Tab-separated table of C-alpha atoms in Angstrom:
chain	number	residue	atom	x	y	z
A	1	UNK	CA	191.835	93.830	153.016
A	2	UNK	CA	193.009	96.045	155.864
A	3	UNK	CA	193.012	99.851	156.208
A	4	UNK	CA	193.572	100.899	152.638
A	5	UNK	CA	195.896	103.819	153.932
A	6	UNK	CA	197.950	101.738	155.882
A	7	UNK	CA	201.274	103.620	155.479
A	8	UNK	CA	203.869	101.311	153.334
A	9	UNK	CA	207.692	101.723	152.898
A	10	UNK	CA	208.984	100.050	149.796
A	11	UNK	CA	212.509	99.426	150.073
A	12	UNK	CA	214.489	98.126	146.761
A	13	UNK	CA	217.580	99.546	145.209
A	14	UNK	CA	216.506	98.780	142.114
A	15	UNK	CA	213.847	101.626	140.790
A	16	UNK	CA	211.705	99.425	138.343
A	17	UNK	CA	211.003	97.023	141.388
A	18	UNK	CA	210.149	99.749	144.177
A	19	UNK	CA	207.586	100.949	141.207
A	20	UNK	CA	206.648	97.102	140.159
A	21	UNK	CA	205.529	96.932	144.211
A	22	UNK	CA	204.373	100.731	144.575
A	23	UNK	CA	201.741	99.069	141.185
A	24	UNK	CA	201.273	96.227	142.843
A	25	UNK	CA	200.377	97.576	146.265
A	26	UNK	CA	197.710	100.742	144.429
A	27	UNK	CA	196.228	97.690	142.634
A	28	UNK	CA	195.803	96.091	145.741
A	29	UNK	CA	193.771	99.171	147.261
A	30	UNK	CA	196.775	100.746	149.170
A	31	UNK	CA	198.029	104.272	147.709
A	32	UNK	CA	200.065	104.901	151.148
A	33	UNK	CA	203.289	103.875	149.973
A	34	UNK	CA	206.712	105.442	150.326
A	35	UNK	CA	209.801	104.469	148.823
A	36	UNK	CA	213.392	103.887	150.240
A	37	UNK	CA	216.158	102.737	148.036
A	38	UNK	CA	218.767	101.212	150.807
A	39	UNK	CA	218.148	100.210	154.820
A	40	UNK	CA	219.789	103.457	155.854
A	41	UNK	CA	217.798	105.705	154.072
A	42	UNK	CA	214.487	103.030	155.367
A	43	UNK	CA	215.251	103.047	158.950
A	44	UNK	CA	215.690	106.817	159.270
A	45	UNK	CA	212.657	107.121	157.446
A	46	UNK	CA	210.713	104.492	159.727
A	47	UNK	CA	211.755	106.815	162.736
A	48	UNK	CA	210.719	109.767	161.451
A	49	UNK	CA	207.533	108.792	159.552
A	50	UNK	CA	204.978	106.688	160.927
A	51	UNK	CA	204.852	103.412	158.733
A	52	UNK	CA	202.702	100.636	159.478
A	53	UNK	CA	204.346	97.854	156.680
A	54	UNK	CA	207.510	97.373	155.450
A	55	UNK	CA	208.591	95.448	152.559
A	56	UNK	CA	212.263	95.140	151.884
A	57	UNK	CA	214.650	93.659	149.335
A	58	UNK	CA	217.895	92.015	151.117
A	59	UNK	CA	220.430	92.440	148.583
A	60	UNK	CA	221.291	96.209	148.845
A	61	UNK	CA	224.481	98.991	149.453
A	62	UNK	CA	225.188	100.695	152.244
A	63	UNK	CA	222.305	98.730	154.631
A	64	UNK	CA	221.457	95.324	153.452
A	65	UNK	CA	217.685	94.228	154.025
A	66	UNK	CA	218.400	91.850	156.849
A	67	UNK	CA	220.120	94.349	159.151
A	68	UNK	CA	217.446	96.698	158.347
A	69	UNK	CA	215.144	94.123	159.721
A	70	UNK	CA	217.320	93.355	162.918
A	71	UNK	CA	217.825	96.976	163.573
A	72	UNK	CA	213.695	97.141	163.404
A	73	UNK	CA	213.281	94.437	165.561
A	74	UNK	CA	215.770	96.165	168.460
A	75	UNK	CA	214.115	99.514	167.844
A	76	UNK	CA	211.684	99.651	170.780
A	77	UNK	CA	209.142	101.591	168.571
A	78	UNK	CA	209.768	99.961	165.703
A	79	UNK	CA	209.445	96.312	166.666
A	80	UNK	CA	206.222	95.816	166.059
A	81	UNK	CA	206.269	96.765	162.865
A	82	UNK	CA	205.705	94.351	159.948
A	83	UNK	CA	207.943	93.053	157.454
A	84	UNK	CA	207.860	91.371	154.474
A	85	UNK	CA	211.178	90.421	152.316
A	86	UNK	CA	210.510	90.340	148.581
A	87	UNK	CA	214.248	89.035	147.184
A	88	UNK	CA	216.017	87.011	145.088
A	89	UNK	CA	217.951	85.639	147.738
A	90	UNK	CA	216.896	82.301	147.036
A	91	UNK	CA	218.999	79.937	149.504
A	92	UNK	CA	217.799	77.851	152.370
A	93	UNK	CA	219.863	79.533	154.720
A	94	UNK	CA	218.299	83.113	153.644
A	95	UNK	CA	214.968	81.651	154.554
A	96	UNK	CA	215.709	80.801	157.581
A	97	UNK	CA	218.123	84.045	158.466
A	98	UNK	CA	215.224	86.077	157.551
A	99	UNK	CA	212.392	84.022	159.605
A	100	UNK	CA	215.130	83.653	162.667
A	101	UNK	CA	215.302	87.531	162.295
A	102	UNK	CA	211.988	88.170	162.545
A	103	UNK	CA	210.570	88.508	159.774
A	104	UNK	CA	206.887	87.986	158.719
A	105	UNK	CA	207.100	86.961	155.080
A	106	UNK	CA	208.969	86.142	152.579
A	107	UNK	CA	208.651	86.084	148.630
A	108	UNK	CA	211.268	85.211	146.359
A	109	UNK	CA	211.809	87.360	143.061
A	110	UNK	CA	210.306	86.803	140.427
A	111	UNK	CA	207.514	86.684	142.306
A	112	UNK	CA	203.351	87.193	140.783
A	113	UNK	CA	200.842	89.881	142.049
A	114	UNK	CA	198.701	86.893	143.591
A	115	UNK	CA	201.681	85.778	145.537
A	116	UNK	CA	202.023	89.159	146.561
A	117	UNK	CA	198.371	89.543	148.190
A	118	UNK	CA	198.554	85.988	149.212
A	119	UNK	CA	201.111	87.333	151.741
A	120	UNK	CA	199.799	90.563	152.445
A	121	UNK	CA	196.561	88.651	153.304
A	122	UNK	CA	198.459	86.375	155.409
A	123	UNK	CA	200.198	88.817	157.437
A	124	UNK	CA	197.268	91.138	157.825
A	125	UNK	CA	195.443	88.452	159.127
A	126	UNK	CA	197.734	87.596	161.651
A	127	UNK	CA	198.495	90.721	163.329
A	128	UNK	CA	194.510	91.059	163.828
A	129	UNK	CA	193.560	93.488	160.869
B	1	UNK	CA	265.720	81.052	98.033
B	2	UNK	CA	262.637	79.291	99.632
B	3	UNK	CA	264.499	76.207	98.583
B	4	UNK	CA	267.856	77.193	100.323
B	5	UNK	CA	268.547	74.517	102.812
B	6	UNK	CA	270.484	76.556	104.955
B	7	UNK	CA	267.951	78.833	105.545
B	8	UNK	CA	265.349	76.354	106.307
B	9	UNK	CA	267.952	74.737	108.866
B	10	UNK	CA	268.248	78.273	110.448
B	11	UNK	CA	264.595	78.436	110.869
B	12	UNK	CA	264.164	75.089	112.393
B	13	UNK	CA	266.958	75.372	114.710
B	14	UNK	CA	265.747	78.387	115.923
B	15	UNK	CA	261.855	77.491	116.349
B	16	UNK	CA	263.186	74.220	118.287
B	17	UNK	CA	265.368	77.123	120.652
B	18	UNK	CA	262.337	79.481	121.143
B	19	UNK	CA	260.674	76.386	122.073
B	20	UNK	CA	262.533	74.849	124.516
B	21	UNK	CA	262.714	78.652	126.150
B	22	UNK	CA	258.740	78.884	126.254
B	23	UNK	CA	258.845	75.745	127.687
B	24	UNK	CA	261.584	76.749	129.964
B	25	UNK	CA	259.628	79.961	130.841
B	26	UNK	CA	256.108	78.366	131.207
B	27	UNK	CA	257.718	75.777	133.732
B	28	UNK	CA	259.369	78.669	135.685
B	29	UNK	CA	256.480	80.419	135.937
B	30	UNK	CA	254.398	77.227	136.982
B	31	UNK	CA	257.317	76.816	140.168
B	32	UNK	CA	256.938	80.063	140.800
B	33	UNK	CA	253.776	80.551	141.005
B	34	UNK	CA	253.060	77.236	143.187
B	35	UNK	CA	255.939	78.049	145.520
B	36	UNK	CA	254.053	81.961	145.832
B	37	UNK	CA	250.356	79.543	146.371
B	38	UNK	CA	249.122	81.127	143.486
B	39	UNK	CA	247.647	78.435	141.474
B	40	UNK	CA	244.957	78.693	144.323
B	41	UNK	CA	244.221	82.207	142.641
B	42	UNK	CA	244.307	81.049	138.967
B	43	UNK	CA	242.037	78.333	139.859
B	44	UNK	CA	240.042	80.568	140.945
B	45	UNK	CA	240.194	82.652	137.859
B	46	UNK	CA	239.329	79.298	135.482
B	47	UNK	CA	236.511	78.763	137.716
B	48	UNK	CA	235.118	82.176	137.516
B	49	UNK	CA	234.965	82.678	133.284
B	50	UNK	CA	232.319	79.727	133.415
B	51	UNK	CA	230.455	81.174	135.683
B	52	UNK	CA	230.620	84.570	133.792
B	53	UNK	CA	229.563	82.923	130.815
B	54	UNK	CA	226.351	81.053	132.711
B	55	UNK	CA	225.372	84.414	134.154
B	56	UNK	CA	225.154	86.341	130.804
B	57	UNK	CA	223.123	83.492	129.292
B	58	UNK	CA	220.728	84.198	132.041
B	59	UNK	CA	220.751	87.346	131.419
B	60	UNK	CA	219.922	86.836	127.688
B	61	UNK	CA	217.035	84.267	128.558
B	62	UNK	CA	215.332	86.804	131.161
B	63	UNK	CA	215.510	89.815	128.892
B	64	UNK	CA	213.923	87.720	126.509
B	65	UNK	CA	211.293	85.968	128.094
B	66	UNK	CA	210.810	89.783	129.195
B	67	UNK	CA	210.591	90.885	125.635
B	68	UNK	CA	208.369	88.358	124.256
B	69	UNK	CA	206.041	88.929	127.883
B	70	UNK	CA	205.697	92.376	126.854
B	71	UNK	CA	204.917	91.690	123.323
B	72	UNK	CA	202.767	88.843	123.309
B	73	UNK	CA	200.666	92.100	125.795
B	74	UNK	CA	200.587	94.290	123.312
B	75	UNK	CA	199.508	91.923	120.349
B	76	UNK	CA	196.536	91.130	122.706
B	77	UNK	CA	196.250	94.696	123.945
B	78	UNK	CA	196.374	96.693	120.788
B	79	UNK	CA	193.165	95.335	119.153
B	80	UNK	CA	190.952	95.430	122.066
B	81	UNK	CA	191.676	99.286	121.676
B	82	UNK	CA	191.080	99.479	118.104
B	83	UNK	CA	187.839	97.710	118.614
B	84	UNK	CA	186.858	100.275	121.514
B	85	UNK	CA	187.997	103.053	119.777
B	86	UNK	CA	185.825	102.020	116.667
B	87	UNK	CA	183.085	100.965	118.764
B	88	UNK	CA	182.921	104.806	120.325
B	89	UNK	CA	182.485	106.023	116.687
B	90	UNK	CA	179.708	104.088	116.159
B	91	UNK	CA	178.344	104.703	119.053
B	92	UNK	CA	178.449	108.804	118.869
B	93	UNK	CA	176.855	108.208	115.512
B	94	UNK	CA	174.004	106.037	116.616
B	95	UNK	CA	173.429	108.797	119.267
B	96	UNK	CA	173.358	111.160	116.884
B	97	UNK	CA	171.090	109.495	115.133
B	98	UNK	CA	168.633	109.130	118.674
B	99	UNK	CA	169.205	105.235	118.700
B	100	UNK	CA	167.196	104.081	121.986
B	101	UNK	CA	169.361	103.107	124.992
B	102	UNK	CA	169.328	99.556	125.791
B	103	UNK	CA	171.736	98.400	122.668
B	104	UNK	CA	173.819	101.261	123.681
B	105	UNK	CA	174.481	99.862	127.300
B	106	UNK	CA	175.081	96.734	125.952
B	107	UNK	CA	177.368	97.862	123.686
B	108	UNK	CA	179.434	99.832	126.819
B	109	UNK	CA	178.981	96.880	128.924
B	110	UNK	CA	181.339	95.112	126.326
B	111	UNK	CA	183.617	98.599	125.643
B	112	UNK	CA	184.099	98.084	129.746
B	113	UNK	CA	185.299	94.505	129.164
B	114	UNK	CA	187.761	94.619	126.442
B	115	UNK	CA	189.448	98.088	129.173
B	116	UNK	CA	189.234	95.231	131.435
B	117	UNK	CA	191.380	92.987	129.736
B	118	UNK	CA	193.738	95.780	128.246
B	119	UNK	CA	194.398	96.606	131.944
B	120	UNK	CA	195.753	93.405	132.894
B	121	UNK	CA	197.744	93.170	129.308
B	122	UNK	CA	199.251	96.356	131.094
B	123	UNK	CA	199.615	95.164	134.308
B	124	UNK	CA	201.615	91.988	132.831
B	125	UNK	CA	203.635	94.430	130.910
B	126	UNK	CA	204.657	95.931	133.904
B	127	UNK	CA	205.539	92.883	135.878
B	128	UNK	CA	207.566	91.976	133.378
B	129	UNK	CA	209.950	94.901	133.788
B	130	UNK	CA	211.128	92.598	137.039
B	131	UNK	CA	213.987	91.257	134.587
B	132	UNK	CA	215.606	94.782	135.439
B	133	UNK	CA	216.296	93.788	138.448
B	134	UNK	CA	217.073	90.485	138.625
B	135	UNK	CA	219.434	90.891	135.719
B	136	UNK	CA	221.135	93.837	136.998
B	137	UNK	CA	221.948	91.929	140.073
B	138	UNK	CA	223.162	89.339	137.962
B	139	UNK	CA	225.091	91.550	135.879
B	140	UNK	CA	226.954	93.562	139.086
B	141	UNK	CA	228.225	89.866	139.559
B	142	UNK	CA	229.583	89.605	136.765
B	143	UNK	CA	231.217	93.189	136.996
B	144	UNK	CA	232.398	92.377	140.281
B	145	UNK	CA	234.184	89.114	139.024
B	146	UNK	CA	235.829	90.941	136.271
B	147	UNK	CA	237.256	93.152	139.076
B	148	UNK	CA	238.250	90.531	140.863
B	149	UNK	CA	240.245	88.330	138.012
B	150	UNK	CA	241.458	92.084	137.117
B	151	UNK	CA	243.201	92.186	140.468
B	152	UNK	CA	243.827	88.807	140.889
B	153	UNK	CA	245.943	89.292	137.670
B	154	UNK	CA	247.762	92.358	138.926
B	155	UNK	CA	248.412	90.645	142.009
B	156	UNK	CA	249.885	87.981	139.792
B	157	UNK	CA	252.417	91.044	138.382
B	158	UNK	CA	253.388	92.266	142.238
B	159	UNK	CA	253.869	88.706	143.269
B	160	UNK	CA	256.181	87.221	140.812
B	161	UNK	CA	258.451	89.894	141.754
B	162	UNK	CA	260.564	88.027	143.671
B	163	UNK	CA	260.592	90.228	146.619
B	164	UNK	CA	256.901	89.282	147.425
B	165	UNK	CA	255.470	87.543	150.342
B	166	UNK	CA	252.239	84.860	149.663
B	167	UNK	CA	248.627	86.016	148.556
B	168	UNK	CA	245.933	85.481	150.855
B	169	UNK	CA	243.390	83.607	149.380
B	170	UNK	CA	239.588	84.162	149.505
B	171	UNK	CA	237.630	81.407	150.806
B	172	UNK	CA	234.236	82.345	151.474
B	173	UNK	CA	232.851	83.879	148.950
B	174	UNK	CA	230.596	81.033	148.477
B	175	UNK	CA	229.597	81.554	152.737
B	176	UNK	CA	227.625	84.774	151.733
B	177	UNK	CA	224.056	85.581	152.353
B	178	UNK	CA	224.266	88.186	149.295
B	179	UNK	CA	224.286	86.096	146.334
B	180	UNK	CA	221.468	87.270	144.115
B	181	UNK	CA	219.841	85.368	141.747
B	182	UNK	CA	220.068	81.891	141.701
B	183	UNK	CA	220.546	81.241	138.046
B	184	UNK	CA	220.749	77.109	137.723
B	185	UNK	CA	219.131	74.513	140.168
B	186	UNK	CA	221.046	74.373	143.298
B	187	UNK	CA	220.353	72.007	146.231
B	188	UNK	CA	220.957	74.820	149.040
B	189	UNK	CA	218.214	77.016	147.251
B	190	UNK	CA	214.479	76.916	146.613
B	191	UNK	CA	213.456	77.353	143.424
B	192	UNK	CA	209.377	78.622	143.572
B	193	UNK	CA	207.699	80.516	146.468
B	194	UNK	CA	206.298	76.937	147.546
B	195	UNK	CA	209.377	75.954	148.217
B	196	UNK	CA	209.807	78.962	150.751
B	197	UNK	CA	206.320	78.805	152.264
B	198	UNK	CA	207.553	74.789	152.514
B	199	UNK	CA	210.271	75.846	154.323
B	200	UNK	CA	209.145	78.230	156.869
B	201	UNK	CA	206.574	76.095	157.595
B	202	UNK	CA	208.447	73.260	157.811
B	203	UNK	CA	210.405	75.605	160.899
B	204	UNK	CA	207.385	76.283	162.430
B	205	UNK	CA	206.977	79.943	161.337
């Protein structure tokens, strides 16, 4: 497990999913965890604040999940930063959008707490954590 | 009088009329509405009711898989807590009473295990409130194709006037990233999380 207060942004337009992950993540050991509920409102929160995770629906108003992740990956402090898609967006050409993008996970809805840590694990691992 | 021949000569005479006219009409309105390129639209209509009706049985099937998820929790949930609670009454008697320790800790060792497995009867319970939003996404589908056969349909009205110029046709609505849920098997989709681990990995990432 990395740093338990690693600083999470949970972005979802639905509310019952940004508090099924918010569960999900405190049952996991991380109580960092700040909610967005469109890619606007996330990436002027991810300037402000400083977030270490991301994890981001795609289908959403006003800023869809995928530009939020493209406008991350061309923000110069905000490259870095890790991303994991959790959507229904369930098409082979999704996958690979998101992946192309930049992105370093990606779980399709309905998805299972263990799949959930599985990536988390995954990710963590990689970037060194 | 229900017998009068005239009268029932009248009637049929006049149902063969209206017929011929609705026939008439319906033909008209098939030129028309070719010559205007919108049986493109209506086809598109036909197509979309299906679909409608596939996405609201998904919806039913979710919400109840979602019911019986939550209920199946609480049937396994609710008697662990009767059996703590009941255990904890015992147990304040048998202090009372100066009972010595080491059947007590067994006894809390076990109260510990059935909150154990209550917990993850709640935690299911919760995960299965993810039907909200995959059925909500499939349900602003459905609003949004009611919308569009709405409009497509007053379109219908503007065009016919015989002033109008040709509807543009949509075409690539299918193109979309933003689909939501997939609700039937579908060769350009995965279907499990192993499918998209496959994937990626398949692409090197």
């Amino acid at each position: 497990m990395a740093d338990p207060n690693t600083k999470f942004l949970v972005v979802d337009d639905f509310s019952t999913m940004r508090r099924i992950v918010r569960n999900l993540l405190k049952e996991l050991g991380y109580s960092n965890v700040e909610e967005a509920e469109d890619g606007a409102i996330a990436l002027s929160m991810l300037q402000k604040g400083n977030f270490e995770f991301v994890v981001t629906d795609w289908n959403m108003p006003n800023m869809d999940g995928l530009t939020l992740l493209q406008r991350i990956r061309s923000d110069a402090a905000l490259a870095k930063l890790p991303v994991l898609m959790v959507t229904a967006e369930a098409k082979k050409e999704n996958i690979i959008a998101a992946a192309q993008a930049g992105a370093n996970g990606y779980v399709v809805k309905p998805f299972t707490a263990a799949t959930l840590d599985e990536k988390l694990s995954k990710i963590f691992e990689k970037l060194g954590k | 009088m229900e017998n009068d021949p005239k009268r029932q000569q009248g009637e049929s005479c006049c149902n063969e009329e209206l017929i011929a006219r609705v026939g008439q009409l319906t033909r008209t309105l098939h030129d028309s509405l070719r010559a205007l390129g919108l049986d493109r639209v209506i086809a598109d209509a036909t197509r979309d009711i299906p679909d409608v009706r596939e996405r609201l049985n998904f919806v039913m099937s979710k919400t109840d898989a979602a019911a019986q998820r939550v209920l199946n929790a609480t049937d396994k949930a609710i008697p662990l807590q009767e059996q703590i609670h009941d255990r904890c009454m015992a147990m304040a008697d048998q202090l009372a009473a100066g009972q010595d320790s080491a059947a007590m800790a067994s006894d809390m060792h076990e109260m510990a295990n059935k909150a154990d497995v209550t917990k993850q009867q709640l935690m299911d319970i919760m995960m299965a409130q993810d039907f909200q939003d995959i059925t909500g996404q499939v349900i602003r589908k459905v609003i949004d194709l009611a919308a569009d056969l709405e409009s497509q349909l007053v379109q219908l009205l503007i065009d016919y006037s015989p002033t109008s110029e040709n509807l543009p046709v949509d075409d690539d609505r299918d193109n979309s990233l933003m689909n939501g849920p997939q609700i039937k098997a579908n060769d350009d989709a995965v279907a499990n999380q192993s499918q998209v681990d496959d994937l990626l990995s398949s692409l090197g990432f």
